[in-house]
Coordinates of C-alpha atoms and ligand atoms in Angstrom, one line a residue:
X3 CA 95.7 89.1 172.6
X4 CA 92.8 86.8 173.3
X5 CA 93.7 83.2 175.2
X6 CA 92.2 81.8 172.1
X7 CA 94.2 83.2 169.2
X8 CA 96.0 80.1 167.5
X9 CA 100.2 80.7 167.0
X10 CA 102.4 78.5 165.4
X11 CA 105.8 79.4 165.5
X12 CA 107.6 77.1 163.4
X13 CA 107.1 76.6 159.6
X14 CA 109.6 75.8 156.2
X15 CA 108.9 77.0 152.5
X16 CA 110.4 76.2 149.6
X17 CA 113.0 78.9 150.7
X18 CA 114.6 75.9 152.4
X19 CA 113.7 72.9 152.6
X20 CA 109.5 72.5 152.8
X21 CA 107.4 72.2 149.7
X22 CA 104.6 75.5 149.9
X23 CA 105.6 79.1 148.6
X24 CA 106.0 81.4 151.0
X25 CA 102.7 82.6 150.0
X26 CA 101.1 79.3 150.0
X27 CA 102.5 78.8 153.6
X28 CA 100.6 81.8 154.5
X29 CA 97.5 81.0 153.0
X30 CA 97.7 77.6 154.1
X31 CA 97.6 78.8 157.7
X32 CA 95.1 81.3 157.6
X33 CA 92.7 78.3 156.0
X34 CA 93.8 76.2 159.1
X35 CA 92.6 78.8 161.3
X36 CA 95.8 80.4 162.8
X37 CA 96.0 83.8 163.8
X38 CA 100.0 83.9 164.1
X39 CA 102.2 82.0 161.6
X40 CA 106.3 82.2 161.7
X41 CA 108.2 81.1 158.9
X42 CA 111.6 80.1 160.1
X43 CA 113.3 78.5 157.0
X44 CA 116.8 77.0 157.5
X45 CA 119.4 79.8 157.5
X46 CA 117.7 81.8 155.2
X47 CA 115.8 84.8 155.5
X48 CA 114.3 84.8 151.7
X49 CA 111.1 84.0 152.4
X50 CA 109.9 86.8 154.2
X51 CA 108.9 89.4 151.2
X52 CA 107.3 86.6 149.8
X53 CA 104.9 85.7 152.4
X54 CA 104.6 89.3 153.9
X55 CA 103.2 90.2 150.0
X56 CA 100.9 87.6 150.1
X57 CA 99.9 87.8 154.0
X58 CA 96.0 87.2 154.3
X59 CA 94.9 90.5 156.3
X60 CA 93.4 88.5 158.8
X61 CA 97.4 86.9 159.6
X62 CA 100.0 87.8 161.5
X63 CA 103.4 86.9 160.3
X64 CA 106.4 86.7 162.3
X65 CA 109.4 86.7 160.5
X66 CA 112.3 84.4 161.5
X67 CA 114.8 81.5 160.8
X68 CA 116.2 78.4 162.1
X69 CA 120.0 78.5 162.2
X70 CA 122.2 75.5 162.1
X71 CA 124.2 74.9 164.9
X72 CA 126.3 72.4 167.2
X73 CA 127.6 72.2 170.9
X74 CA 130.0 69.4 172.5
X75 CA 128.7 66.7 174.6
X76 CA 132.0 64.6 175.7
X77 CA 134.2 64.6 172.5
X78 CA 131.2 64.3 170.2
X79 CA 129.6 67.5 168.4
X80 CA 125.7 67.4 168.7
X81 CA 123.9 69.1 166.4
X82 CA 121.0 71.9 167.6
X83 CA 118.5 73.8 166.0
X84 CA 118.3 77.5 167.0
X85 CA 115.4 79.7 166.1
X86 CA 115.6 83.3 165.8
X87 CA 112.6 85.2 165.7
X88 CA 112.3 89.5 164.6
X89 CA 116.0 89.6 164.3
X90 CA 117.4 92.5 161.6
X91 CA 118.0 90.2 158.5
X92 CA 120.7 92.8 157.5
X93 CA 122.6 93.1 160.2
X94 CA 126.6 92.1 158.7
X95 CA 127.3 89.4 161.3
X96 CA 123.8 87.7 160.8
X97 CA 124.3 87.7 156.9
X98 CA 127.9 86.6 156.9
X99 CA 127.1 83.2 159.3
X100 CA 124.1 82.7 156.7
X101 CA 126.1 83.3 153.9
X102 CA 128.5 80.5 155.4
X103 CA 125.9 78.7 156.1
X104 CA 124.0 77.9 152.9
X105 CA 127.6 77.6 151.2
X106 CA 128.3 74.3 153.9
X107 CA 124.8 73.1 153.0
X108 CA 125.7 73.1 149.7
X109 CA 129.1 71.5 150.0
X110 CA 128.1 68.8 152.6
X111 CA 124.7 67.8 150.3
X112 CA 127.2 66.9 146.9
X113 CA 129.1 65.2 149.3
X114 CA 126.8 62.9 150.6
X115 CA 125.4 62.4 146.5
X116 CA 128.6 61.9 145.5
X117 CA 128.7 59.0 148.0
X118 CA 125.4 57.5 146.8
X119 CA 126.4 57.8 143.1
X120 CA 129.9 55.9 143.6
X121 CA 127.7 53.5 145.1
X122 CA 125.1 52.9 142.1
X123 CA 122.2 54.8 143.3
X124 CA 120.7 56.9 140.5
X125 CA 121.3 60.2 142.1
X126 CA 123.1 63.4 140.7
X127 CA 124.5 66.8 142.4
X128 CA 122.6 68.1 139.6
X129 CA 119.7 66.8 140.1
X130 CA 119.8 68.0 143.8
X131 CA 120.6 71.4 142.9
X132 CA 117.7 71.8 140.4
X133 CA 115.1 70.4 143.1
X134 CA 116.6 72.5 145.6
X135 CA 116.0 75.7 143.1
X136 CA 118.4 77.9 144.7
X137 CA 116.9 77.1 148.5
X138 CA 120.0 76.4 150.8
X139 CA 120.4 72.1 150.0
X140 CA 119.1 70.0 153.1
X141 CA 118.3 65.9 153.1
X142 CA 114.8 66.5 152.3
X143 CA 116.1 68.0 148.7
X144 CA 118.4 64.5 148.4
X145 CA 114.9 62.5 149.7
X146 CA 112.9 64.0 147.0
X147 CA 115.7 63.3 144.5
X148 CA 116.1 59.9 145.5
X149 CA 112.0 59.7 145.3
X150 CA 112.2 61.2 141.6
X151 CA 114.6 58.3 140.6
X152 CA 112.7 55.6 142.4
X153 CA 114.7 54.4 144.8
X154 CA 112.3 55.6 147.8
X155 CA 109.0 55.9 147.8
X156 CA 108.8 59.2 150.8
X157 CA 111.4 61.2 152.2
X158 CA 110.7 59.7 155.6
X159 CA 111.0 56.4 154.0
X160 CA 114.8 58.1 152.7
X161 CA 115.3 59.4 156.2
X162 CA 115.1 55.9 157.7
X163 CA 117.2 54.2 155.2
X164 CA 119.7 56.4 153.2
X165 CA 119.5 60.1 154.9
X166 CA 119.8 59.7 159.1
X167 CA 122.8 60.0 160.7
X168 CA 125.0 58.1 161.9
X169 CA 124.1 55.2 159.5
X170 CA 123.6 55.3 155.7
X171 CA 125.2 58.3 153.5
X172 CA 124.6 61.0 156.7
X173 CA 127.5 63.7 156.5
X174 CA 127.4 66.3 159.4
X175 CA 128.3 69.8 158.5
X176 CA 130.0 72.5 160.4
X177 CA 127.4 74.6 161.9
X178 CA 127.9 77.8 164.2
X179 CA 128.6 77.2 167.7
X180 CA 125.6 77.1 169.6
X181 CA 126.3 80.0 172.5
X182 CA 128.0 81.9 169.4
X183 CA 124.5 81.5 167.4
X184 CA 122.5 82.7 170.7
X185 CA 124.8 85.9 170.8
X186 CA 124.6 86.4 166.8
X187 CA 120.6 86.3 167.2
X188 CA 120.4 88.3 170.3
X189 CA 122.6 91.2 169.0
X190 CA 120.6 91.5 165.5
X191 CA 117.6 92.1 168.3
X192 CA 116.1 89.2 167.3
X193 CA 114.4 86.2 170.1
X194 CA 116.9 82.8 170.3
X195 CA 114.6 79.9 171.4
X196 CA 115.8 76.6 171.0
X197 CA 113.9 74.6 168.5
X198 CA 113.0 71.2 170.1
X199 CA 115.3 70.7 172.2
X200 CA 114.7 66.8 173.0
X201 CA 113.8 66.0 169.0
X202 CA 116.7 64.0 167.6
X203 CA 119.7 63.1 170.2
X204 CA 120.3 66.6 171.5
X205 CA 119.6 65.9 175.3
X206 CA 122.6 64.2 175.4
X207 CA 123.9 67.6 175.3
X208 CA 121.2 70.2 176.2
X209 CA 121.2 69.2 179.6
X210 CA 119.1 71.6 181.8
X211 CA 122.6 73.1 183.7
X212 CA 124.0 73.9 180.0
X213 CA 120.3 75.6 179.1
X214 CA 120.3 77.6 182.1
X215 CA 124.5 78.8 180.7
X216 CA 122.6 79.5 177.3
X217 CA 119.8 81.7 179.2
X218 CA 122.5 84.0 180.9
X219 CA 124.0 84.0 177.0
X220 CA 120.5 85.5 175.6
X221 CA 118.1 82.5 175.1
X222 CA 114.7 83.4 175.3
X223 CA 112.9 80.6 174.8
X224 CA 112.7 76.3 174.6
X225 CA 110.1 75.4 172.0
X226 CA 108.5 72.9 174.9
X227 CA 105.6 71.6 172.3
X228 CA 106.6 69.9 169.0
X229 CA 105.9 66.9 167.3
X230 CA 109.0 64.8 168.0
X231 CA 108.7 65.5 172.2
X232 CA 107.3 62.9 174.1
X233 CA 104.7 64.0 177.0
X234 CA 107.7 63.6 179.6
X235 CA 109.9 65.6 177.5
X236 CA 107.4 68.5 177.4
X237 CA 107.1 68.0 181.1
X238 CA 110.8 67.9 181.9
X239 CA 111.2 71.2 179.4
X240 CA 108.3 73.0 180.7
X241 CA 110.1 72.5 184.2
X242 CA 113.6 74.0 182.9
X243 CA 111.9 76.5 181.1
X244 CA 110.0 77.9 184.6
X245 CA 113.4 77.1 186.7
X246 CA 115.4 79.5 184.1
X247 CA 112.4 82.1 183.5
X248 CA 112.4 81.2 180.0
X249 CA 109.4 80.8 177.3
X250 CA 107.8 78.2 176.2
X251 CA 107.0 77.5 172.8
X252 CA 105.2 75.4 170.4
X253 CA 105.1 74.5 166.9
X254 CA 104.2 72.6 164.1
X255 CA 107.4 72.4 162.5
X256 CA 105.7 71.9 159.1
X257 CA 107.5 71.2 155.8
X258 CA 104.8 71.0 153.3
X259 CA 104.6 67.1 152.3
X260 CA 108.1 66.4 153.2
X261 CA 107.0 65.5 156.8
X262 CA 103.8 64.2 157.5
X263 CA 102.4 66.6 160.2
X264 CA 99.7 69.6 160.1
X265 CA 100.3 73.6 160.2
X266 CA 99.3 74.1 164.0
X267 CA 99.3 71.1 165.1
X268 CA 101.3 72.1 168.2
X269 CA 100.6 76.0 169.3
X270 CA 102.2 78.6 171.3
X271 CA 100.2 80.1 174.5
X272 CA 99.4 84.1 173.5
X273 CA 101.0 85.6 176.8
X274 CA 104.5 83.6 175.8
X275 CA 104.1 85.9 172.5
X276 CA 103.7 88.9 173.9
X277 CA 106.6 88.5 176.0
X278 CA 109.1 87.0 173.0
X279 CA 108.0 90.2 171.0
X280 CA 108.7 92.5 173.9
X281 CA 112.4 91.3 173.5
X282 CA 113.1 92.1 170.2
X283 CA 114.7 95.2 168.3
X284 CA 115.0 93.6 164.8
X285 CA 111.9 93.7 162.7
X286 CA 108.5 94.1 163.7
X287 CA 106.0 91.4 163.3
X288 CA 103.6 91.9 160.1
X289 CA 100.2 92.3 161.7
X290 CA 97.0 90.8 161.3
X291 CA 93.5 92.6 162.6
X292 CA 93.9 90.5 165.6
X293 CA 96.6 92.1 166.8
Ligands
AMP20 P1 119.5 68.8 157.2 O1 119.1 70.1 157.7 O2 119.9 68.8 155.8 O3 120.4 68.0 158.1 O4 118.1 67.9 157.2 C1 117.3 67.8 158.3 C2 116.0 68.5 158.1 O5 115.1 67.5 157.5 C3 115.3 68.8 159.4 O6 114.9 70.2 159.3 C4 114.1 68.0 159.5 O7 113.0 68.7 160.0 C5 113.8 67.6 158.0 N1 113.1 66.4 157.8 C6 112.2 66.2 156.9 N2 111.7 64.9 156.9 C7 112.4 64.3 157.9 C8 112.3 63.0 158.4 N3 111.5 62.1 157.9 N4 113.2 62.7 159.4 C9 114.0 63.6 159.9 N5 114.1 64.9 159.5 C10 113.3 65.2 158.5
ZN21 ZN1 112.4 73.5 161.5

């Protein structure tokens, strides 16, 4: 692959919780000027046959998903991102975790509108469930039902006030164990890189010894590049990543207008590519001419 091919490895449809098809996702990043997209929607693997179909031929798609998951840090559980990248959506384990997955979504979003509506806000599970539209329930879907009955004016406005843990209406679900979640990947053949890893609180857990535990457990990669890390946190990551001989990553993270940030704002270097698809088994990625 040429140094200057453009990779983002980090994107959300509508099949969870961003707002662009699948097929608008992919057309979105070719028109950005991308030459690899991932989609990675939240414990869902739906998207894929959508945005393969509609796959500019110029695109490569990698197919993959960001799975929910939590790891102790004293006697507090810390919530983690995981992706997983070319992993075999069919595989049972990897379907029965999603399964559970989507199904704690769902139960731990009524939960936190039943809250809001027995304290007056204008909000119904309803309501949630419709905007949502059968995509497993996250806070954005409550943010954009809180914005439909004009109580917010964004969802990061919702985020800062109502949504964001510990404060306001946050409920914390119970996600897969985070070493358990690496093995689950890893044995589907998919890639387990850990989706920014110094976002929102999780270096009070991932510190570098307990990345290094994850590495021996499968991990592939840290996503090193993302819009919530600080220049010293890409430095200190880039550092862990070369101590544990693990790739680095980076992404956009983009959710359509539920986030403001640009598809491919952050990028992944080519060779790190090459070397994430040399450790898969699952699925192939859907190529593009480039390729
Ligand atoms: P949940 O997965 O339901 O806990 O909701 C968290 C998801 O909301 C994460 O994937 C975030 O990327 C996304 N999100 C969208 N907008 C925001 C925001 N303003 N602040 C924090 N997270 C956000
Ligand atoms: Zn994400």
């Amino acid at each position: 692959m040429d140094s200057d091919v453009r990779i983002d490895l980090h994107s959300h449809s509508v099949a969870s919780d961003g707002t662009d098809t699948p097929a608008e996702l992919v057309t979105l990043a070719a028109a950005a000027g991308l030459d690899v997209l991932a989609i990675t929607d939240h414990d869902t693997t739906d998207g894929w046959a959508p945005a393969a179909a509609a796959r500019p031929a110029g695109l490569t798609l990698i197919r993959g998903a960001e799975f929910s998951t939590q790891i102790a840090a004293g006697d507090r559980m810390v919530s983690v991102h995981l992706l997983g990248y070319l992993f075999d959506p069919a595989d049972a384990a990897v379907v029965a975790e999603q399964t559970r997955l989507r199904e704690e979504r769902r139960r731990r979003g009524m939960a936190m509108v039943q809250r809001m509506a027995a304290d007056g806000l204008p909000i119904s599970g309803g309501q949630v469930m419709r905007i949502a539209d059968g995509a497993p329930v996250g806070r954005p879907h409550i943010g954009q039902a809180l914005i439909e009955s004009g109580v917010v004016e964004s969802v990061d406005e919702a985020f800062a006030s109502l949504l964001g843990g510990p404060h306001g209406y946050y409920l914390p679900k119970a996600d897969t164990d985070l070493a358990t979640a690496v093995r689950l990947v890893t044995a589907a053949g998919g890639a387990a890189v850990l989706a920014h890893p110094r976002g929102r609180g999780e270096a009070l857990a991932l510190r570098p010894a307990v990345i290094g535990e994850l590495a021996q457990a499968g991990l592939v990669g840290i996503e090193v590049d993302h819009p919530d890390h600080p220049a010293a946190a890409r430095a200190e990551l880039a550092a862990i990543a070369a101590a544990y001989g693990l790739l680095s990553t980076g992404s956009s993270d983009y959710h359509g207008h539920n986030k403001t940030l640009t598809i491919g704002q952050e990028t992944t270097r080519p060779d790190q590519l090459v070397r994430l698809v040399e450790r898969t088994s699952g699925v192939t990625p859907v190529l593009g001419e480039l390729s």
